[in-house]
């Protein structure tokens, strides 16, 4: 999830972006900060919505643009649909440069395809970004894209690990539980070909999107039914391979059940806070700060540990950043719903702290129990204009959480926001909403994603 204040320095139509789009060249350095995309039919809809209301805005279904079955890699002997990309522990990222919702996922025992999709605010329609790669078996239950881990990622449960980098103009995913193994992105070890080591995360260049191209290299598409010689490679992906390129730096070991929060810190850097497991087999989550360096040189990236686990539950979580309070907040359990790291004391001894369950926070936990919800199935993002976190657990009710000043474990305030109209999303949450709820800059609304077949896009206009 991501927070970025509005800036007005350069639109996507500035010369550098135009030349890059025409020539296909890559910009190694980040562009100046841009105005978030906020035009077209979605803006008209948002302007007409009452505060506190919901509206479903997709004009076609996710299933309308699914990869045909003949071009999907098999899941063992089965051929499941891309519905699993939404249904199975999933997240999206909001491309604020184009006004698009970006979706990739699947993974573990659910779906082997790494196809990518987007919902476009300029048309209100779902599109396919890229066809999936064929997969190959490497042994030890590991499958990768047929053209290798540098060409495309394995499909994965993404939890709350998807984020967009507006300055470098890239989608970023840390993965989570990859297809078949349920673990991190991996590749063969250079020192011992019988072993595997971690790899990733992955960038995707969305300027290369094409519904009839495979996401990796030419020839990597599925040819099980026919050769389809007209399909070429979009070369959408870049593997940052931080276990190798940042080998001397403190790194997370697993992104299973993890979460991310974007931080806009200057016009020259994209920064992401990453809550992830400190060991492959453990459940304790530490907090890391990941800063992107040069687009063409992954070794210029930086990752540092800025917070440590102390007492939070081991369940799947979602997180967001309050840049004013300098707090990264993550969800916990129904009895201890919120924990935070204070970035003012960032470091390897910076323990997470539990938000005191008193007053309105206790009212929220009582509401969870009364409606039979688990906070591990909820989603959370930060509302920069309201300076509060917004929590959605399915249905029409949204709760806000406001940090105290100065930051402490007590004094947090929660408010229940009942829907202003009768049209609301369903209460179904499946494996968890997790990363399927995000603040949308420019439009100043939240978007939630539901229904694994129809891909319903729900817009929520927060009360001001």
Short mmCIF file of N, CA and C in Angstrom, two decimals, residues 233-319:
data_model
loop_
_atom_site.label_atom_id
_atom_site.label_comp_id
_atom_site.label_asym_id
_atom_site.label_seq_id
_atom_site.Cartn_x
_atom_site.Cartn_y
_atom_site.Cartn_z
N UNK A 233 7.51 -11.62 -27.11
CA UNK A 233 7.74 -11.26 -25.72
C UNK A 233 7.62 -9.76 -25.47
N UNK A 234 6.93 -9.41 -24.40
CA UNK A 234 6.82 -8.01 -24.00
C UNK A 234 8.04 -7.55 -23.20
N UNK A 235 8.78 -8.51 -22.65
CA UNK A 235 9.93 -8.21 -21.78
C UNK A 235 9.50 -7.21 -20.70
N UNK A 236 8.43 -7.60 -20.04
CA UNK A 236 7.79 -6.74 -19.04
C UNK A 236 8.58 -6.66 -17.74
N UNK A 237 9.26 -7.74 -17.38
CA UNK A 237 9.78 -7.92 -16.03
C UNK A 237 11.27 -7.64 -15.89
N UNK A 238 11.65 -7.24 -14.68
CA UNK A 238 13.06 -7.14 -14.29
C UNK A 238 13.23 -7.72 -12.89
N UNK A 239 14.14 -8.66 -12.75
CA UNK A 239 14.44 -9.26 -11.45
C UNK A 239 15.52 -8.44 -10.77
N UNK A 240 15.19 -7.83 -9.63
CA UNK A 240 16.20 -7.03 -8.90
C UNK A 240 17.18 -7.93 -8.15
N UNK A 241 16.80 -9.18 -7.87
CA UNK A 241 17.67 -10.19 -7.24
C UNK A 241 18.47 -9.60 -6.09
N UNK A 242 17.77 -9.06 -5.10
CA UNK A 242 18.49 -8.41 -4.00
C UNK A 242 19.28 -9.37 -3.12
N UNK A 243 18.90 -10.67 -3.00
CA UNK A 243 19.78 -11.56 -2.23
C UNK A 243 21.20 -11.61 -2.78
N UNK A 244 21.35 -11.47 -4.10
CA UNK A 244 22.68 -11.44 -4.71
C UNK A 244 23.24 -10.02 -4.76
N UNK A 245 22.45 -9.09 -5.28
CA UNK A 245 22.96 -7.74 -5.54
C UNK A 245 23.13 -6.90 -4.27
N UNK A 246 22.41 -7.26 -3.21
CA UNK A 246 22.55 -6.55 -1.93
C UNK A 246 22.95 -7.53 -0.84
N UNK A 247 23.83 -8.43 -1.17
CA UNK A 247 24.14 -9.56 -0.27
C UNK A 247 24.72 -9.14 1.07
N UNK A 248 25.33 -7.98 1.13
CA UNK A 248 25.92 -7.56 2.40
C UNK A 248 24.97 -6.79 3.30
N UNK A 249 23.72 -6.65 2.87
CA UNK A 249 22.75 -5.84 3.60
C UNK A 249 21.70 -6.72 4.28
N UNK A 250 21.16 -6.23 5.39
CA UNK A 250 20.14 -6.97 6.14
C UNK A 250 18.89 -7.12 5.29
N UNK A 251 18.38 -8.35 5.16
CA UNK A 251 17.26 -8.60 4.27
C UNK A 251 16.22 -9.51 4.92
N UNK A 252 14.95 -9.36 4.47
CA UNK A 252 13.94 -10.33 4.91
C UNK A 252 14.17 -11.67 4.26
N UNK A 253 13.63 -12.71 4.87
CA UNK A 253 13.79 -14.07 4.35
C UNK A 253 12.53 -14.59 3.68
N UNK A 254 11.38 -14.08 4.09
CA UNK A 254 10.12 -14.58 3.54
C UNK A 254 9.08 -13.47 3.56
N UNK A 255 8.29 -13.40 2.47
CA UNK A 255 7.21 -12.42 2.39
C UNK A 255 5.84 -13.06 2.53
N UNK A 256 5.79 -14.31 2.96
CA UNK A 256 4.52 -14.96 3.24
C UNK A 256 3.81 -14.17 4.34
N UNK A 257 2.55 -13.82 4.09
CA UNK A 257 1.71 -13.07 5.03
C UNK A 257 2.17 -11.64 5.25
N UNK A 258 3.13 -11.16 4.45
CA UNK A 258 3.72 -9.85 4.68
C UNK A 258 2.95 -8.70 4.06
N UNK A 259 3.54 -7.49 4.20
CA UNK A 259 2.88 -6.29 3.69
C UNK A 259 3.90 -5.21 3.38
N UNK A 260 3.46 -4.22 2.60
CA UNK A 260 4.32 -3.12 2.17
C UNK A 260 3.59 -1.79 2.32
N UNK A 261 4.38 -0.71 2.41
CA UNK A 261 3.82 0.65 2.48
C UNK A 261 4.76 1.58 1.73
N UNK A 262 4.23 2.25 0.71
CA UNK A 262 5.05 3.18 -0.07
C UNK A 262 5.28 4.47 0.72
N UNK A 263 6.46 5.05 0.56
CA UNK A 263 6.81 6.30 1.24
C UNK A 263 7.38 7.28 0.23
N UNK A 264 6.70 8.39 0.04
CA UNK A 264 7.20 9.45 -0.84
C UNK A 264 8.09 10.36 0.02
N UNK A 265 9.39 10.32 -0.21
CA UNK A 265 10.33 11.04 0.65
C UNK A 265 11.06 12.17 -0.06
N UNK A 266 11.12 12.13 -1.40
CA UNK A 266 11.72 13.21 -2.16
C UNK A 266 11.36 13.02 -3.63
N UNK A 267 11.77 13.98 -4.45
CA UNK A 267 11.50 13.88 -5.88
C UNK A 267 12.49 12.98 -6.60
N UNK A 268 13.41 12.37 -5.88
CA UNK A 268 14.45 11.58 -6.53
C UNK A 268 14.53 10.14 -6.05
N UNK A 269 13.64 9.73 -5.17
CA UNK A 269 13.76 8.36 -4.69
C UNK A 269 12.38 7.76 -4.42
N UNK A 270 12.24 6.48 -4.75
CA UNK A 270 11.09 5.68 -4.38
C UNK A 270 11.50 4.81 -3.19
N UNK A 271 10.72 4.88 -2.11
CA UNK A 271 11.03 4.13 -0.89
C UNK A 271 9.82 3.28 -0.51
N UNK A 272 10.06 2.05 -0.09
CA UNK A 272 9.00 1.15 0.34
C UNK A 272 9.39 0.56 1.70
N UNK A 273 8.46 0.62 2.64
CA UNK A 273 8.64 -0.08 3.91
C UNK A 273 8.02 -1.47 3.77
N UNK A 274 8.78 -2.47 4.20
CA UNK A 274 8.43 -3.87 3.97
C UNK A 274 8.40 -4.61 5.30
N UNK A 275 7.23 -5.12 5.67
CA UNK A 275 7.13 -5.97 6.85
C UNK A 275 7.19 -7.41 6.38
N UNK A 276 8.22 -8.13 6.81
CA UNK A 276 8.46 -9.49 6.29
C UNK A 276 9.14 -10.34 7.35
N UNK A 277 9.08 -11.63 7.13
CA UNK A 277 9.61 -12.57 8.12
C UNK A 277 11.14 -12.57 8.11
N UNK A 278 11.70 -12.63 9.30
CA UNK A 278 13.16 -12.58 9.44
C UNK A 278 13.82 -13.92 9.13
N UNK A 279 13.03 -15.01 9.09
CA UNK A 279 13.58 -16.31 8.75
C UNK A 279 12.58 -17.07 7.90
N UNK A 280 13.08 -18.00 7.09
CA UNK A 280 12.22 -18.73 6.16
C UNK A 280 11.20 -19.60 6.88
N UNK A 281 11.58 -20.18 8.00
CA UNK A 281 10.68 -21.07 8.71
C UNK A 281 9.93 -20.42 9.85
N UNK A 282 10.31 -19.20 10.23
CA UNK A 282 9.68 -18.53 11.36
C UNK A 282 8.53 -17.65 10.95
N UNK A 283 7.90 -17.03 11.95
CA UNK A 283 6.76 -16.15 11.68
C UNK A 283 6.98 -14.73 12.18
N UNK A 284 8.06 -14.48 12.90
CA UNK A 284 8.34 -13.14 13.42
C UNK A 284 8.66 -12.19 12.26
N UNK A 285 7.97 -11.03 12.23
CA UNK A 285 8.15 -10.06 11.15
C UNK A 285 8.92 -8.84 11.63
N UNK A 286 9.96 -8.50 10.87
CA UNK A 286 10.69 -7.25 11.09
C UNK A 286 10.28 -6.24 10.01
N UNK A 287 10.71 -5.00 10.19
CA UNK A 287 10.40 -3.95 9.23
C UNK A 287 11.68 -3.52 8.53
N UNK A 288 11.61 -3.43 7.20
CA UNK A 288 12.75 -3.05 6.38
C UNK A 288 12.40 -1.82 5.54
N UNK A 289 13.42 -1.03 5.26
CA UNK A 289 13.27 0.13 4.37
C UNK A 289 14.03 -0.18 3.08
N UNK A 290 13.29 -0.23 1.97
CA UNK A 290 13.87 -0.54 0.66
C UNK A 290 13.85 0.71 -0.20
N UNK A 291 15.02 1.15 -0.65
CA UNK A 291 15.14 2.34 -1.48
C UNK A 291 15.72 1.95 -2.84
N UNK A 292 15.01 2.33 -3.90
CA UNK A 292 15.45 2.00 -5.25
C UNK A 292 16.54 2.98 -5.68
N UNK A 293 17.62 2.44 -6.27
CA UNK A 293 18.73 3.27 -6.71
C UNK A 293 18.61 3.61 -8.18
N UNK A 294 19.43 3.00 -9.00
CA UNK A 294 19.42 3.19 -10.45
C UNK A 294 18.64 2.06 -11.09
N UNK A 295 17.76 2.40 -12.01
CA UNK A 295 16.88 1.40 -12.60
C UNK A 295 17.65 0.28 -13.30
N UNK A 296 18.76 0.61 -13.90
CA UNK A 296 19.53 -0.39 -14.65
C UNK A 296 20.59 -1.09 -13.82
N UNK A 297 20.78 -0.65 -12.56
CA UNK A 297 21.81 -1.24 -11.70
C UNK A 297 21.21 -1.61 -10.34
N UNK A 298 20.66 -2.81 -10.22
CA UNK A 298 20.03 -3.21 -8.95
C UNK A 298 20.96 -3.13 -7.75
N UNK A 299 22.27 -3.20 -7.98
CA UNK A 299 23.22 -3.12 -6.88
C UNK A 299 23.26 -1.76 -6.20
N UNK A 300 22.63 -0.75 -6.81
CA UNK A 300 22.56 0.58 -6.19
C UNK A 300 21.35 0.72 -5.26
N UNK A 301 20.48 -0.28 -5.23
CA UNK A 301 19.37 -0.26 -4.27
C UNK A 301 19.93 -0.38 -2.86
N UNK A 302 19.11 -0.02 -1.88
CA UNK A 302 19.52 -0.14 -0.48
C UNK A 302 18.37 -0.73 0.33
N UNK A 303 18.71 -1.66 1.23
CA UNK A 303 17.71 -2.20 2.14
C UNK A 303 18.29 -2.26 3.54
N UNK A 304 17.56 -1.74 4.51
CA UNK A 304 18.02 -1.69 5.90
C UNK A 304 16.89 -2.10 6.83
N UNK A 305 17.26 -2.72 7.94
CA UNK A 305 16.28 -3.07 8.96
C UNK A 305 16.02 -1.85 9.83
N UNK A 306 14.74 -1.46 9.96
CA UNK A 306 14.40 -0.26 10.73
C UNK A 306 13.46 -0.56 11.89
N UNK A 307 13.02 -1.81 12.02
CA UNK A 307 12.15 -2.18 13.13
C UNK A 307 12.18 -3.67 13.32
N UNK A 308 11.90 -4.12 14.53
CA UNK A 308 11.96 -5.55 14.83
C UNK A 308 10.65 -6.04 15.45
N UNK A 309 10.43 -7.34 15.28
CA UNK A 309 9.29 -8.02 15.90
C UNK A 309 9.42 -7.98 17.42
N UNK A 310 8.27 -7.91 18.09
CA UNK A 310 8.30 -8.03 19.54
C UNK A 310 7.19 -8.94 20.07
N UNK A 311 5.93 -8.69 19.67
CA UNK A 311 4.87 -9.51 20.27
C UNK A 311 3.65 -9.68 19.39
N UNK A 312 3.68 -9.25 18.14
CA UNK A 312 2.48 -9.30 17.30
C UNK A 312 2.16 -10.73 16.88
N UNK A 313 0.89 -11.00 16.50
CA UNK A 313 0.50 -12.34 16.06
C UNK A 313 1.21 -12.73 14.77
N UNK A 314 1.21 -14.02 14.49
CA UNK A 314 1.91 -14.53 13.31
C UNK A 314 1.03 -14.57 12.07
N UNK A 315 -0.24 -14.18 12.18
CA UNK A 315 -1.18 -14.30 11.07
C UNK A 315 -0.86 -13.31 9.95
N UNK A 316 -1.49 -13.54 8.79
CA UNK A 316 -1.36 -12.61 7.67
C UNK A 316 -1.76 -11.21 8.11
N UNK A 317 -1.14 -10.22 7.49
CA UNK A 317 -1.34 -8.85 7.94
C UNK A 317 -1.41 -7.90 6.76
N UNK A 318 -1.79 -6.68 7.04
CA UNK A 318 -1.77 -5.60 6.06
C UNK A 318 -1.23 -4.38 6.78
N UNK A 319 -0.56 -3.49 6.05
CA UNK A 319 0.05 -2.35 6.73
C UNK A 319 -0.02 -1.09 5.88
#
